[in-house]
Short mmCIF file of C-alpha atoms and ligand atoms in Angstrom, two decimals:
data_model
loop_
_atom_site.label_atom_id
_atom_site.label_comp_id
_atom_site.label_asym_id
_atom_site.label_seq_id
_atom_site.Cartn_x
_atom_site.Cartn_y
_atom_site.Cartn_z
CA MET A 570 0.00 0.00 0.00
CA GLU A 571 1.24 3.46 -0.84
CA GLY A 572 1.61 6.08 1.86
CA VAL A 573 -0.31 9.36 1.99
CA GLU A 574 1.06 12.72 3.08
CA LEU A 575 -1.60 15.05 4.50
CA HIS A 576 0.83 17.79 5.54
CA PHE A 577 3.53 18.70 3.01
CA HIS A 578 4.81 22.08 1.79
CA ALA A 579 5.10 21.16 -1.88
CA LEU A 580 4.35 24.42 -3.70
CA PRO A 581 7.19 26.78 -4.69
CA GLY A 582 7.48 30.41 -3.71
CA VAL A 583 4.43 30.71 -1.48
CA ASP A 584 5.76 30.07 2.03
CA ASP A 585 8.88 28.74 3.78
CA GLY A 586 8.86 25.60 1.65
CA PRO A 587 10.60 25.11 -1.73
CA SER A 588 11.55 28.20 -3.75
CA THR A 589 11.39 26.79 -7.27
CA VAL A 590 9.46 24.13 -9.17
CA ASP A 591 12.66 22.09 -9.39
CA GLU A 592 13.00 22.16 -5.60
CA SER A 593 9.36 21.06 -5.32
CA VAL A 594 10.03 18.13 -7.65
CA ASP A 595 13.11 17.15 -5.62
CA LEU A 596 11.04 17.20 -2.43
CA LEU A 597 8.33 15.08 -4.06
CA ARG A 598 10.93 12.70 -5.47
CA GLY A 599 11.81 12.00 -1.85
CA ALA A 600 8.17 11.28 -1.08
CA ALA A 601 7.99 8.86 -4.02
CA ALA A 602 11.15 7.11 -2.80
CA ASP A 603 9.49 6.90 0.60
CA GLY A 604 6.62 4.89 -0.92
CA THR A 605 4.10 7.73 -0.97
CA GLY A 606 1.43 7.86 -3.69
CA ILE A 607 -0.67 10.88 -2.69
CA VAL A 608 0.55 14.22 -1.33
CA VAL A 609 -1.79 16.97 -0.19
CA ALA A 610 0.04 20.24 -0.85
CA THR A 611 -0.43 22.32 2.30
CA PRO A 612 1.12 25.80 2.04
CA HIS A 613 0.89 28.05 5.08
CA VAL A 614 -2.29 30.08 4.71
CA ARG A 615 -1.93 32.62 7.50
CA GLY A 616 -1.51 36.33 8.00
CA ASP A 617 2.30 36.40 7.59
CA PHE A 618 2.48 34.11 4.54
CA LEU A 619 -0.15 33.37 1.93
CA THR A 620 -3.53 35.04 2.28
CA ASP A 621 -4.81 34.92 -1.32
CA VAL A 622 -5.77 31.33 -2.08
CA SER A 623 -7.39 32.03 -5.44
CA ASP A 624 -4.56 30.63 -7.58
CA LEU A 625 -3.58 27.59 -5.49
CA GLY A 626 -5.29 25.24 -7.93
CA GLU A 627 -3.16 26.59 -10.78
CA ARG A 628 0.00 26.28 -8.67
CA VAL A 629 -0.81 22.65 -7.85
CA ARG A 630 -1.40 21.87 -11.53
CA GLU A 631 1.96 23.44 -12.43
CA VAL A 632 3.87 21.28 -9.93
CA GLN A 633 1.84 18.19 -10.84
CA ALA A 634 2.84 18.62 -14.49
CA ALA A 635 6.51 18.95 -13.51
CA VAL A 636 6.23 15.86 -11.31
CA TYR A 637 4.83 13.80 -14.18
CA ALA A 638 7.46 15.22 -16.55
CA ALA A 639 10.12 14.00 -14.11
CA GLY A 640 8.73 10.47 -14.41
CA LEU A 641 7.11 10.40 -10.98
CA THR A 642 3.56 9.20 -10.34
CA VAL A 643 2.87 11.01 -7.07
CA GLU A 644 -0.62 12.55 -7.12
CA LEU A 645 -0.80 16.10 -5.76
CA ARG A 646 -3.93 17.56 -4.18
CA ARG A 647 -4.73 21.12 -3.20
CA GLY A 648 -4.88 21.85 0.51
CA ALA A 649 -3.50 24.22 3.12
CA GLU A 650 -2.08 24.47 6.60
CA LEU A 651 -4.54 27.01 7.86
CA GLY A 652 -3.55 29.52 10.49
CA HIS A 653 -6.43 30.03 12.91
CA ASP A 654 -6.06 33.80 12.37
CA MET A 655 -7.34 33.29 8.82
CA VAL A 656 -10.57 31.47 9.60
CA GLY A 657 -12.67 34.60 9.91
CA ARG A 658 -11.04 36.16 6.82
CA LEU A 659 -11.81 33.38 4.33
CA THR A 660 -15.11 32.92 2.56
CA GLN A 661 -16.96 29.61 2.65
CA GLN A 662 -15.93 29.02 -0.94
CA GLU A 663 -12.27 29.70 -0.14
CA LEU A 664 -12.34 27.31 2.82
CA GLU A 665 -13.99 24.71 0.60
CA THR A 666 -11.14 24.90 -1.93
CA LEU A 667 -8.65 24.07 0.84
CA ALA A 668 -10.62 21.23 2.44
CA GLN A 669 -10.29 17.45 2.02
CA GLY A 670 -12.72 14.57 2.43
CA PRO A 671 -16.11 13.70 0.96
CA ARG A 672 -19.17 15.93 0.93
CA GLY A 673 -20.67 16.25 4.41
CA SER A 674 -17.37 15.21 6.05
CA ARG A 675 -14.96 17.86 4.79
CA TRP A 676 -12.07 18.88 7.02
CA LEU A 677 -9.23 21.40 7.19
CA LEU A 678 -5.66 21.09 8.47
CA VAL A 679 -5.22 23.76 11.16
CA GLU A 680 -1.79 24.81 12.38
CA THR A 681 -1.31 24.30 16.11
CA PRO A 682 0.56 27.30 17.59
CA PHE A 683 3.79 26.65 19.50
CA GLU A 684 2.32 28.55 22.43
CA PRO A 685 -0.39 27.14 24.72
CA LEU A 686 -3.76 26.95 22.98
CA ASP A 687 -5.88 29.97 23.87
CA GLU A 688 -9.49 31.02 23.48
CA PRO A 689 -8.95 32.69 20.07
CA PHE A 690 -7.64 29.34 18.79
CA HIS A 691 -10.60 27.37 20.13
CA SER A 692 -13.01 30.03 18.86
CA ALA A 693 -11.53 29.70 15.39
CA THR A 694 -11.86 25.91 15.34
CA ASP A 695 -15.40 26.22 16.72
CA GLU A 696 -16.17 28.59 13.85
CA LEU A 697 -14.83 26.05 11.36
CA ARG A 698 -17.07 23.37 12.84
CA ASP A 699 -20.03 25.76 12.78
CA ARG A 700 -19.28 26.35 9.10
CA GLY A 701 -19.35 22.59 8.47
CA PHE A 702 -15.67 21.60 8.55
CA GLY A 703 -13.92 19.05 10.72
CA VAL A 704 -10.49 19.93 12.11
CA VAL A 705 -7.18 18.10 11.80
CA MET A 706 -4.69 19.54 14.28
CA ALA A 707 -1.25 19.94 12.67
CA HIS A 708 1.67 18.93 14.93
CA PRO A 709 0.10 19.44 18.40
CA GLU A 710 3.17 17.74 19.88
CA ARG A 711 5.24 20.83 19.00
CA SER A 712 3.03 23.08 21.12
CA ALA A 713 3.62 23.98 24.75
CA ASP A 714 0.07 22.71 25.14
CA ALA A 715 1.40 19.14 24.87
CA SER A 716 4.91 19.53 26.28
CA VAL A 717 4.02 21.73 29.29
CA ASP A 718 0.25 21.91 29.74
CA GLY A 719 -0.68 18.22 29.63
CA ALA A 720 -2.32 18.60 26.21
CA VAL A 721 -5.38 20.18 27.80
CA GLY A 722 -6.13 22.24 24.68
CA LEU A 723 -5.65 19.26 22.39
CA LEU A 724 -7.97 17.13 24.53
CA ARG A 725 -10.59 19.87 24.32
CA GLU A 726 -10.32 19.80 20.53
CA LEU A 727 -10.41 16.00 20.34
CA ALA A 728 -13.57 16.01 22.47
CA ARG A 729 -15.14 18.24 19.80
CA GLY A 730 -14.29 15.81 17.03
CA ALA A 731 -10.87 17.00 15.92
CA VAL A 732 -8.11 14.53 15.08
CA ALA A 733 -4.37 14.93 15.61
CA GLN A 734 -1.55 14.83 13.05
CA VAL A 735 1.99 14.38 14.42
CA ASN A 736 5.12 15.34 12.46
CA ALA A 737 7.61 12.68 11.34
CA GLN A 738 10.45 14.97 12.42
CA SER A 739 9.06 15.09 15.94
CA ILE A 740 9.30 11.30 16.02
CA THR A 741 12.87 11.27 14.69
CA GLY A 742 13.92 13.90 17.23
CA ALA A 743 14.67 16.62 14.65
CA HIS A 744 12.18 18.98 16.33
CA GLY A 745 13.89 18.49 19.73
CA ALA A 746 13.52 16.28 22.77
CA ALA A 747 10.32 17.86 24.08
CA ALA A 748 8.46 17.37 20.81
CA ARG A 749 9.75 13.79 20.51
CA GLN A 750 8.64 12.97 24.04
CA ALA A 751 5.22 14.53 23.48
CA ALA A 752 4.80 12.72 20.14
CA PHE A 753 5.44 9.32 21.68
CA VAL A 754 3.19 10.02 24.67
CA LEU A 755 0.28 11.19 22.49
CA ILE A 756 0.68 8.20 20.14
CA ALA A 757 0.96 5.71 23.03
CA GLN A 758 -2.24 7.20 24.46
CA GLY A 759 -4.02 6.56 21.17
CA LEU A 760 -4.71 10.25 20.59
CA VAL A 761 -3.07 10.50 17.17
CA GLU A 762 -4.65 9.52 13.87
CA VAL A 763 -1.98 10.48 11.36
CA VAL A 764 1.77 11.03 10.97
CA SER A 765 2.89 13.32 8.13
CA SER A 766 6.27 14.70 7.07
CA ASP A 767 5.40 18.44 7.10
CA ALA A 768 8.21 18.54 4.51
CA HIS A 769 9.69 21.92 3.56
CA GLY A 770 12.97 21.20 1.73
CA PRO A 771 16.32 19.43 2.00
CA THR A 772 16.57 19.87 5.78
CA ARG A 773 12.94 18.89 6.28
CA PRO A 774 12.41 16.07 3.75
CA ALA A 775 9.83 13.32 3.34
CA LEU A 776 10.29 11.01 6.30
CA LEU A 777 7.28 8.73 6.63
CA GLY A 778 9.29 5.52 6.31
CA GLU A 779 11.89 6.75 8.78
CA ALA A 780 9.20 7.77 11.26
CA ARG A 781 7.54 4.37 11.00
CA ALA A 782 10.85 2.62 11.73
CA ARG A 783 11.56 4.87 14.73
CA LEU A 784 8.09 4.31 16.15
CA ILE A 785 8.52 0.54 15.97
CA GLU A 786 11.97 0.86 17.58
CA GLY A 787 10.33 2.97 20.27
CA GLY A 788 7.89 0.22 21.19
CA ILE A 789 4.77 1.35 19.33
CA ASP A 790 2.70 -1.57 17.96
CA PRO A 791 3.67 -2.07 14.28
CA LEU A 792 -0.02 -2.19 13.32
CA VAL A 793 -0.50 1.22 14.90
CA CYS A 794 2.56 2.49 13.05
CA ARG A 795 1.10 1.32 9.75
CA SER A 796 -2.24 2.89 10.52
CA LEU A 797 -0.61 6.25 11.32
CA THR A 798 1.14 6.39 7.95
CA PHE A 799 -1.14 4.35 5.63
CA GLY A 800 -4.66 3.61 6.88
CA GLY A 801 -5.17 6.74 8.98
CA PRO A 802 -4.50 9.31 6.26
CA ARG A 803 -6.34 7.21 3.65
CA ARG A 804 -9.41 7.04 5.89
CA LEU A 805 -9.34 10.79 6.37
CA LEU A 806 -9.27 11.37 2.61
CA ALA A 807 -11.93 8.76 1.86
CA ARG A 808 -14.30 9.17 4.79
CA GLY A 809 -13.37 12.57 6.21
CA ILE A 810 -14.59 13.87 9.54
CA PRO A 811 -18.38 14.08 9.89
CA SER A 812 -19.22 17.71 10.57
CA ALA A 813 -21.42 18.79 13.45
CA ALA A 814 -23.98 20.05 10.93
CA ALA A 815 -24.08 16.66 9.22
CA LEU A 816 -24.43 14.87 12.56
CA VAL A 817 -27.35 17.06 13.52
CA ALA A 818 -28.96 16.55 10.12
FE1 LIG B 2077 3.56 22.73 8.07
#
């Protein structure tokens, strides 16, 4: 089974990921070598990076064409790593263009701040749910919420239907000891649905295979490790997260 990357900075020139199409192709070549078949391109959509999402589809098509021209078969999809500061600034249609999952179960990848999770963050995710979108929390293990505050903010989100995505580089230790410790604790507690690379470039490459190996070395059940990198992300794409509106209906 091919892996799926739900968090991957694959588009050139829009954030702190690759600068050129060639760099994007190199990054995606690493994903292909890692056994990945689908990559959701998730540029930072937040106040200090990209705020106009109108041409993301065209940018994805440009990189997809270059990927195919390079002889790779990785399928690219349009997505985003949404800063919670942007939720109130994007129209329903704009949010829809960044979402994944089937109709009625669409979801958005939301960046977890490094700081403790505060009321503005929870208000933003509540607004997303009110507007019909489930929430996937990007790298909660990198937040002080998990490393210092006992993941109280994450638990609040999970109770409201969110799911957690941990970074491969947290598992390998590249994000530091605190993030590694938090990643293993959250995974051992069964609170994590997905591991993704959150790739940005040569120093932050595709690492799903490496993360899976490190998790198994670290005592995580191999079936869980496979689910985090294969089944979990595939389920999220295929089934999505039922929205509160859909549940009520
Ligand atoms: Fe990211």
